[in-house]
Coordinates of C-alpha atoms in Angstrom, one line a residue:
X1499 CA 77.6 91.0 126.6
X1500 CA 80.7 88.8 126.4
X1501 CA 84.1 90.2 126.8
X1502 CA 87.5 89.7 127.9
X1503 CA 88.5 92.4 130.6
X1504 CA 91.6 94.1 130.4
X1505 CA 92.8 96.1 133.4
X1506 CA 96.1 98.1 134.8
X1507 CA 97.2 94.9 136.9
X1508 CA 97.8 93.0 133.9
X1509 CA 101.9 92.6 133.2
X1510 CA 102.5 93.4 129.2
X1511 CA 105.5 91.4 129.7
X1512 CA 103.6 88.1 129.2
X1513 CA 105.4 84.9 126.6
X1514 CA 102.0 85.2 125.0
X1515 CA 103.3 88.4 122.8
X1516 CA 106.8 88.4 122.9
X1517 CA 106.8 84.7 122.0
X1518 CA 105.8 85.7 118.1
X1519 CA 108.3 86.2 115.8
X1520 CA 109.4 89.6 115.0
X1521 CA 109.8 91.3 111.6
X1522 CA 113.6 90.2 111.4
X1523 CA 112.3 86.1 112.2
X1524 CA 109.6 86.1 110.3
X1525 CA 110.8 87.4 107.3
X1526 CA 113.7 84.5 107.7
X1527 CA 110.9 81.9 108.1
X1528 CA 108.7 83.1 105.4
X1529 CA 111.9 82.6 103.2
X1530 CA 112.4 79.3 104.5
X1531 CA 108.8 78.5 103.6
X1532 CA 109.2 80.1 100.2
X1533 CA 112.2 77.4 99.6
X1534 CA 110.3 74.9 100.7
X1535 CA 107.1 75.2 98.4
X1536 CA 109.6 76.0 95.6
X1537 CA 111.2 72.3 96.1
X1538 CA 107.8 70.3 96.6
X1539 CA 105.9 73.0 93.7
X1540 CA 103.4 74.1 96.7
X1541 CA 101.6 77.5 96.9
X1542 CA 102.1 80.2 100.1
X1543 CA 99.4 82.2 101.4
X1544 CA 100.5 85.5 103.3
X1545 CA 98.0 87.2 105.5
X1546 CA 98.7 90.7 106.1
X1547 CA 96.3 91.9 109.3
X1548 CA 95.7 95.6 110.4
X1549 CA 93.5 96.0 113.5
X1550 CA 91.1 98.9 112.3
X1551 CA 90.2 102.0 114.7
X1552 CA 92.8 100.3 117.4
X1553 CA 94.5 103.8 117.6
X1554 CA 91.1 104.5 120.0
X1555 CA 92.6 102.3 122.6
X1556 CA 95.9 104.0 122.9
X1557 CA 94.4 107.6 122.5
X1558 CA 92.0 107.3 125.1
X1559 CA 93.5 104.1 127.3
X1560 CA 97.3 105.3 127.0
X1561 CA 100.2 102.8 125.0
X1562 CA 100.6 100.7 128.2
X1563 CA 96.7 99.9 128.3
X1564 CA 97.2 99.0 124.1
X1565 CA 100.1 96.8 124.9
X1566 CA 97.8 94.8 127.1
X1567 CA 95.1 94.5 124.1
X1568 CA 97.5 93.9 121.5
X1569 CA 98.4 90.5 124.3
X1570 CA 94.9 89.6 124.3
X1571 CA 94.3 89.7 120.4
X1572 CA 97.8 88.1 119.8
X1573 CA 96.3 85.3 121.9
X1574 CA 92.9 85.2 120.2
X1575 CA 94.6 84.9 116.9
X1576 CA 97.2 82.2 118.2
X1577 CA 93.8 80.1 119.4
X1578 CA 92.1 80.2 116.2
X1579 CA 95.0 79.2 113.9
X1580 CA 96.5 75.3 113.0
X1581 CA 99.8 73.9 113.6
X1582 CA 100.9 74.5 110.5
X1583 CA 99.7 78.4 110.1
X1584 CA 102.7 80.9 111.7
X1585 CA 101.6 84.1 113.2
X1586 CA 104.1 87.1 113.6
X1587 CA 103.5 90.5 114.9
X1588 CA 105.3 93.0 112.3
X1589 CA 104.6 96.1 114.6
X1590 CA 102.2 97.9 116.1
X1591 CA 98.7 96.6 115.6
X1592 CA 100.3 94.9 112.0
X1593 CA 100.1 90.7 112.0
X1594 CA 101.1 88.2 109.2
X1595 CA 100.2 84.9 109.2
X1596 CA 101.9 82.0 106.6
X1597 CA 100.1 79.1 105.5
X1598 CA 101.6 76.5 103.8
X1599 CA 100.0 75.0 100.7
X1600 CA 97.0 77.6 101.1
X1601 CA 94.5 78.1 97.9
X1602 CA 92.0 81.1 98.2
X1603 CA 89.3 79.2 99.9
X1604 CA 92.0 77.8 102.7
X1605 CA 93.1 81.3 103.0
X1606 CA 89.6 82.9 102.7
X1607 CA 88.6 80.4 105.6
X1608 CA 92.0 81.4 108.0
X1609 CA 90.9 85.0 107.8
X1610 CA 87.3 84.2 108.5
X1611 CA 88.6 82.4 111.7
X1612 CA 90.7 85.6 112.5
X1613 CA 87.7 88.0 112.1
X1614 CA 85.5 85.8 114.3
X1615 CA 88.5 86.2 117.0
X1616 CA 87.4 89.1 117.1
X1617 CA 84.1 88.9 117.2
X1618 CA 84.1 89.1 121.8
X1619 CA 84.9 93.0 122.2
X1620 CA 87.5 93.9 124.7
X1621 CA 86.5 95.4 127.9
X1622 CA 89.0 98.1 129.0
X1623 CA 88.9 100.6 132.1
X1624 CA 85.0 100.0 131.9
X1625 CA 84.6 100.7 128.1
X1626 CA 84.0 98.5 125.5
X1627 CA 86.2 98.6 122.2
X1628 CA 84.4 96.7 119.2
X1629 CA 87.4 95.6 116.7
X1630 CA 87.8 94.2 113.4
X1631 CA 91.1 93.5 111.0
X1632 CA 91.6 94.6 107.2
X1633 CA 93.0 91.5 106.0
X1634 CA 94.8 91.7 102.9
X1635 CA 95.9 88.3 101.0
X1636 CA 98.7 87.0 98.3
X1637 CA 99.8 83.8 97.3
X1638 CA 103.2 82.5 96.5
X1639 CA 104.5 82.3 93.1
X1640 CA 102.0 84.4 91.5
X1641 CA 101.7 87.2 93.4
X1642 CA 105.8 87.4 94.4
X1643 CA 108.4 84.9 94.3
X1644 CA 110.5 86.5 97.2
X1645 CA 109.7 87.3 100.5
X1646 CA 109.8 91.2 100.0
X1647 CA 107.7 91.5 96.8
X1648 CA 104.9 88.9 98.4
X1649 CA 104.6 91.0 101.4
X1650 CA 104.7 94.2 99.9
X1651 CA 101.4 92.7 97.7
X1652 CA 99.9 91.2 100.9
X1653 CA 100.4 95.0 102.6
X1654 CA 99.1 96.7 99.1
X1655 CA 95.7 94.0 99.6
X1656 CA 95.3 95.0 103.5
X1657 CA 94.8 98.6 102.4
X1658 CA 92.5 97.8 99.2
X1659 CA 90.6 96.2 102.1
X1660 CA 90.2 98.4 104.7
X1661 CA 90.0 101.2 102.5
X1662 CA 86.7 99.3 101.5
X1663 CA 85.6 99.0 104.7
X1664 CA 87.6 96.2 106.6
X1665 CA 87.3 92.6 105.8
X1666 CA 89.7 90.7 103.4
X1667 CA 91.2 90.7 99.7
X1668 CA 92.9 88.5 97.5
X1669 CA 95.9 91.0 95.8
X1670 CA 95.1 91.9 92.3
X1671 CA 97.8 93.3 90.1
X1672 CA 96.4 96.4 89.5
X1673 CA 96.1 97.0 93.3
X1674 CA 99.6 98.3 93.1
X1675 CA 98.7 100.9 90.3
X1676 CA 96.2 101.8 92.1
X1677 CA 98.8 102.6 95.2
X1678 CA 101.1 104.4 93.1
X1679 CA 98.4 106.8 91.9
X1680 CA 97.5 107.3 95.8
X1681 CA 100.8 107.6 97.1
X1682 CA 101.3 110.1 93.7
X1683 CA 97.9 112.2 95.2
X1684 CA 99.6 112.5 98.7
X1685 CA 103.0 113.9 97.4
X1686 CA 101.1 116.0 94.9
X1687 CA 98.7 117.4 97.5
X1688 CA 101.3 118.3 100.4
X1689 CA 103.2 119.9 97.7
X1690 CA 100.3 121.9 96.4
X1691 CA 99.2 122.7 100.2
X1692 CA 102.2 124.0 100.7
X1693 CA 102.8 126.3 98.0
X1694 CA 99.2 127.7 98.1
X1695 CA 97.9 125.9 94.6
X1696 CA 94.5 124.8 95.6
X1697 CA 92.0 127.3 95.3
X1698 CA 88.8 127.6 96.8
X1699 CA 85.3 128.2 94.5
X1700 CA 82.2 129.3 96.2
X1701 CA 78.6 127.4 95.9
X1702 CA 75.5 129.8 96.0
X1703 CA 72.5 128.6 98.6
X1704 CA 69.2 129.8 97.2
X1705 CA 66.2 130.3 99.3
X1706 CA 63.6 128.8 97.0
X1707 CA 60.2 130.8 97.8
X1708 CA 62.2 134.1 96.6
X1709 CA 65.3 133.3 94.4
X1710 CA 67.7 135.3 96.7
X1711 CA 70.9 134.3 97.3
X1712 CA 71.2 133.4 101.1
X1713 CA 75.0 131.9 101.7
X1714 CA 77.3 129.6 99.9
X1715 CA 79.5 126.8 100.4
X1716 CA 83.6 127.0 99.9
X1717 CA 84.3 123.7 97.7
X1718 CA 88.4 122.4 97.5
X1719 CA 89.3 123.0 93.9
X1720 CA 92.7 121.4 93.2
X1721 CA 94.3 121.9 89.9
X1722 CA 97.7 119.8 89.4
X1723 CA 100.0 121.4 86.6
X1724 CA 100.5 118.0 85.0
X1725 CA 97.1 116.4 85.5
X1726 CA 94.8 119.2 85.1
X1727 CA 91.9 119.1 87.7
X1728 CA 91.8 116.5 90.3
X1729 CA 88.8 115.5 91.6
X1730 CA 87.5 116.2 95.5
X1731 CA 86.2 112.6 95.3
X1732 CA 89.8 111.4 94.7
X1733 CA 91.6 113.1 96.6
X1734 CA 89.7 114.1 99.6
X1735 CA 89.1 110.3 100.5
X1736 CA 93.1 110.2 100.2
X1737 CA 93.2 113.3 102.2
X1738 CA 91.3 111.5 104.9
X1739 CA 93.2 108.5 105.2
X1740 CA 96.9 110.0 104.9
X1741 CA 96.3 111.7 107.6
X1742 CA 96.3 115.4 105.6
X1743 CA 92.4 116.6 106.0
X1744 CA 93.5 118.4 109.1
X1745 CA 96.0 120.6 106.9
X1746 CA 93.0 120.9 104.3
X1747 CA 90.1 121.5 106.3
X1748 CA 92.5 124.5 107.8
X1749 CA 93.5 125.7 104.5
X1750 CA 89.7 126.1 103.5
X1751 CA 88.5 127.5 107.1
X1752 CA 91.3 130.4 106.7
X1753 CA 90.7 130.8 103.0
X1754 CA 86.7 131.2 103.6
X1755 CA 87.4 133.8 106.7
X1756 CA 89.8 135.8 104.2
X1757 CA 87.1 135.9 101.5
X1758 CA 84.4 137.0 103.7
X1759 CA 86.6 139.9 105.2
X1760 CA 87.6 140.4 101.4
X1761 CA 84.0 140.9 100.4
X1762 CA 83.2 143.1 103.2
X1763 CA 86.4 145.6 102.9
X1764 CA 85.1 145.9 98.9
X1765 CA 81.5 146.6 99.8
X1766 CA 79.7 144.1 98.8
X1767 CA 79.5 141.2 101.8
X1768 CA 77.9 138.0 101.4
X1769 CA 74.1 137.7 102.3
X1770 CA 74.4 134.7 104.9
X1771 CA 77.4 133.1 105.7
X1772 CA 79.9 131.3 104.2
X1773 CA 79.7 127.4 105.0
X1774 CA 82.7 125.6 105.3
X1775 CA 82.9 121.1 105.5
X1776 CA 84.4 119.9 109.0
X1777 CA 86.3 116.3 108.8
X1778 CA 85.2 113.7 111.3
X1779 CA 89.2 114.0 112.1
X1780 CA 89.2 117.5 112.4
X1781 CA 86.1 117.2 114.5
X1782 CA 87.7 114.5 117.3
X1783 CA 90.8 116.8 117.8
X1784 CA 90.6 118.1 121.3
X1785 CA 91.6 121.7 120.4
X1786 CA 89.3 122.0 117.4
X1787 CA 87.3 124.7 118.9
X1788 CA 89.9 126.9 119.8
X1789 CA 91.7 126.6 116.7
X1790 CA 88.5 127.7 114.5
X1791 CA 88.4 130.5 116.9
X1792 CA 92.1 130.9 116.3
X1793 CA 91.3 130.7 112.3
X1794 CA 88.7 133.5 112.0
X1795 CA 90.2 136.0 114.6
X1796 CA 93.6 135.6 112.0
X1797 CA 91.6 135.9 109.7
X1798 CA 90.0 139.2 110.2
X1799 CA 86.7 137.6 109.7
X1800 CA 84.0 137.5 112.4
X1801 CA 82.8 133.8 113.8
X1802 CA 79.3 134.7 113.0
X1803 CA 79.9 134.8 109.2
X1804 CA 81.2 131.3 109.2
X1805 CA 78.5 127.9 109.1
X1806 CA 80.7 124.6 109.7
X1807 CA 78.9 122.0 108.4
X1808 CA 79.5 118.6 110.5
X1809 CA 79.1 115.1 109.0
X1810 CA 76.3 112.7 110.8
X1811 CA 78.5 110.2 111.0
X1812 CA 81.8 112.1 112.9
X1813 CA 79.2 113.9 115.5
X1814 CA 77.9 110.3 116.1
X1815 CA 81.4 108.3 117.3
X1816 CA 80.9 110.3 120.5
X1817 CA 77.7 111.7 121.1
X1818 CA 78.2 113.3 124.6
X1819 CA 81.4 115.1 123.2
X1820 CA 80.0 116.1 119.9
X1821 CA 77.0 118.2 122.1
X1822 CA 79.6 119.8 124.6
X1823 CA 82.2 120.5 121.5
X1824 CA 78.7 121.9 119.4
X1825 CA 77.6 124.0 121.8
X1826 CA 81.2 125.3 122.2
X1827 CA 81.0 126.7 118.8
X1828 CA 77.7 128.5 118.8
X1829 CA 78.7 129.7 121.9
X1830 CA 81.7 130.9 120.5
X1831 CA 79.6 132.3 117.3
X1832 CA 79.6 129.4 114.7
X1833 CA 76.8 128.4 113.1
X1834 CA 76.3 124.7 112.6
X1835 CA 74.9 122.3 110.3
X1836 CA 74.6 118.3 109.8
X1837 CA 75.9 117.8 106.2
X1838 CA 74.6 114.9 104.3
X1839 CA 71.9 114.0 106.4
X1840 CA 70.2 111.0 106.0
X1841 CA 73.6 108.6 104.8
X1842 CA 74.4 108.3 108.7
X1843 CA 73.0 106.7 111.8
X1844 CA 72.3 109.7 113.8
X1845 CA 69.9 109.3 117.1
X1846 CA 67.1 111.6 117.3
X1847 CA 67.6 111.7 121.0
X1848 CA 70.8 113.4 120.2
X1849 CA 69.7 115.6 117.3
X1850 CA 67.4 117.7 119.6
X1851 CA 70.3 118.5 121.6
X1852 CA 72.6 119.2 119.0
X1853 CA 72.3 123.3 118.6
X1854 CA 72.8 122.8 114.6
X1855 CA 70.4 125.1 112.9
X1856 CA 70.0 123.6 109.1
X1857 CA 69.9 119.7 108.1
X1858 CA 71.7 119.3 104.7
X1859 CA 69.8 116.7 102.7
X1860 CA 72.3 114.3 100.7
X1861 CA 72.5 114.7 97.0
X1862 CA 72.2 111.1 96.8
X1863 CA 68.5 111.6 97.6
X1864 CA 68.1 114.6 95.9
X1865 CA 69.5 113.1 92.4
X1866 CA 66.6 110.5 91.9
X1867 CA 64.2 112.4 93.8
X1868 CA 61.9 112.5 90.6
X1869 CA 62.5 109.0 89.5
X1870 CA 62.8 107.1 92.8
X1871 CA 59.1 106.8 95.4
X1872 CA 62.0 106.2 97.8
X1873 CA 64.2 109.1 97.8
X1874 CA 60.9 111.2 97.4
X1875 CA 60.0 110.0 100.5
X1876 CA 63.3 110.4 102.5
X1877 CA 63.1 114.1 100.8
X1878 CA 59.6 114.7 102.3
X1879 CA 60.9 113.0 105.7
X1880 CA 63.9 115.3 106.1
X1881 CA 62.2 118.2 105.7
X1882 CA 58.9 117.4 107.6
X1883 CA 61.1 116.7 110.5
X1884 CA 63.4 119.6 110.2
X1885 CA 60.2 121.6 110.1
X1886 CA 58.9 120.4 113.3
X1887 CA 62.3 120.8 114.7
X1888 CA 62.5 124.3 114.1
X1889 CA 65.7 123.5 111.6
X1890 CA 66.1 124.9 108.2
X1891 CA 67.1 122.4 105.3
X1892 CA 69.1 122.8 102.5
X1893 CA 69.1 120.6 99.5
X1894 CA 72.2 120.1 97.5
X1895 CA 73.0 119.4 93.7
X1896 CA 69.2 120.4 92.7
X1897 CA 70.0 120.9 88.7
X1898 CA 66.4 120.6 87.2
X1899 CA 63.4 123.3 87.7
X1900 CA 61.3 120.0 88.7
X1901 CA 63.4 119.0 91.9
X1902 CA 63.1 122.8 92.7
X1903 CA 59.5 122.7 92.5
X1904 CA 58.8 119.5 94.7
X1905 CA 61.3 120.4 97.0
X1906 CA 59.6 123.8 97.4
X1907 CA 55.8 121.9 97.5

């Protein structure tokens, strides 16, 4: 594998970053460029570049180690650019290029030359970091005839696109409705955490051979006073990204403890436990165990009532941590499941030495079960290997007597 190696001896006091334009000079050029392709009736193109999951170079390698990086990629992007393209560093891990007389295809091309920059991973301390920018695009005049209102468009693009995933979009006009709405959500929901108005509604598991309930799931229920319910599929997303699932998942861990205790103290407890969805952000923190442990013994509620259910994909960013953090929690009581299996990329080397007990089959699968050979099969798959596992397997969003008859068959 190719790489450029990064290590402590190398000065962060190079030319090579320092020698872009800050935010101050390069908003003075872009207006300079602006008045320019007003006089001679040319066309801008602003690039707007966020380097995705670079936060895991300063977490784990320490800012002075991510100084060093942010050199290296400020000179992989200064190598792949033309005379007449300007690269500044805004802050952070945030670039903007300018390209006079740009169209979409010129500008398509100049972030296709910035993603293959990074194409060579950095080698840092002796690990390997694998990056990528969200590149978000908009043209001067018709997308902003100043230098404020085209980079605010060209910012509102870079989320549009990493929010899908990375890569690069053009700006759209109804990109910055869309914003409003989002930033609308995250006011909204810190407002609503805070004065206790989400509520928490509880999803029966049935154990199919004998109809009895056996546990249920605590589901986010959010109803605004203005907009009437908001859905989980808006707003946890936003949750996610704003940084606010920590606060959320919390919220719902404490709320599920109280019910349980609630339940108890009145007589009738729960058969099962109570299972409660763990955020791949929640998941990474290095106190997560202690503060579920926290959660439930302020709670009144005993750890062996709760089942956290752990996405595929968050237990898979670090595999050696995910199995000492896992078997910190059944240690400590939890029960543990993978929730929707199947959509991730999980290694069956690691599964076995996961201690999870149940494998959650994704509703995608179990949707079109009767209509789709495929998703049959994944079904059938799941569950054969849960079975020779020794794991139990729980279906979600069966609606129709049919799936419950093939998926007990």
């Amino acid at each position: 594998m190719n790489a450029t190696v990064l290590s402590p001896g190398v000065s962060s006091r190079t030319t090579t970053l320092q020698g872009l334009p800050n935010r101050a000079l390069f908003l003075d050029r872009l207006k300079q460029a602006l008045a320019s392709a007003q006089r001679h009736g040319q066309r801008v193109a602003l690039l707007f570049l966020d380097l995705d999951r670079f936060k895991e170079i300063n977490d784990t390698q320490g800012h002075a180690i991510g100084d060093r990086a942010l050199i290296e990629i400020a000179r992989r992007f200064q190598a792949a650019l033309r005379e007449e393209e300007t690269l500044a560093r805004l802050a952070g891990d945030e670039f903007v290029v300018i390209a006079m007389g740009a169209n979409q295809s010129a500008a398509a091309l100049i972030a296709e030359r910035i993603q293959k920059a990074l194409a060579e991973p950095l080698a840092i301390n002796g690990r390997f970091f694998a990056l990528k920018a969200s590149i978000g695009i908009a043209f001067y005049p018709e997308d902003g005839r100043s230098a404020e209102e085209l980079l605010k468009h060209a910012d509102i693009a870079m989320y549009r696109a990493k929010a899908s995933g990375g890569g690069y979009r053009f700006y759209r006009s109804e990109m910055g409705t869309d914003l409003a709405r989002k930033l609308e959500i995250v006011h909204r929901l810190e407002t609503a955490l805070a004065a206790g108005r989400l509520q928490l509604h509880y999803h029966l598991q049935v154990h199919l051979p004998s109809g009895k309930i056996v546990g249920a799931e605590a589901l986010s229920r959010w109803h605004d006073a203005d907009w009437g319910m908001v859905s989980p599929a808006e707003f946890i997303p936003i949750a996610e990204e704003r940084g606010l699932i920590g606060t959320l998942g919390e919220w719902a861990l404490a709320g599920a403890c109280r019910q349980v205790r609630h339940w108890q103290e009145r007589g009738c407890p729960l058969p099962g436990r109570v299972a409660v969805n763990v955020a791949a952000k929640q998941f990474e923190d290095d106190d997560f165990v202690d503060r579920c442990l926290r959660i439930a013994r302020e709670s009144g509620a005993a750890s062996s009532a709760i089942e956290l259910e752990l996405t595929e994909s968050g237990m898979m960013r670090d595999p050696e941590r995910a199995v000492e953090v896992t078997r910190a929690l059944t240690s400590a009581g939890f029960a543990l499941s993978i929730d929707d299996f199947g959509t991730g990329y999980s290694s069956l080397a690691y599964l076995k030495r996961f201690p999870v007990h149940k494998l959650k089959i994704d509703i995608s699968f179990v949707r079109d079960m009767l209509t789709d050979r495929n998703d049959l099969a994944i079904v059938s798959a799941i569950v054969a290997m849960a079975k020779s596992l020794g794991l139990k397997t729980l279906a979600e969003g069966v609606e129709e007597a049919a799936q419950a008859e093939h998926l007990l068959a």
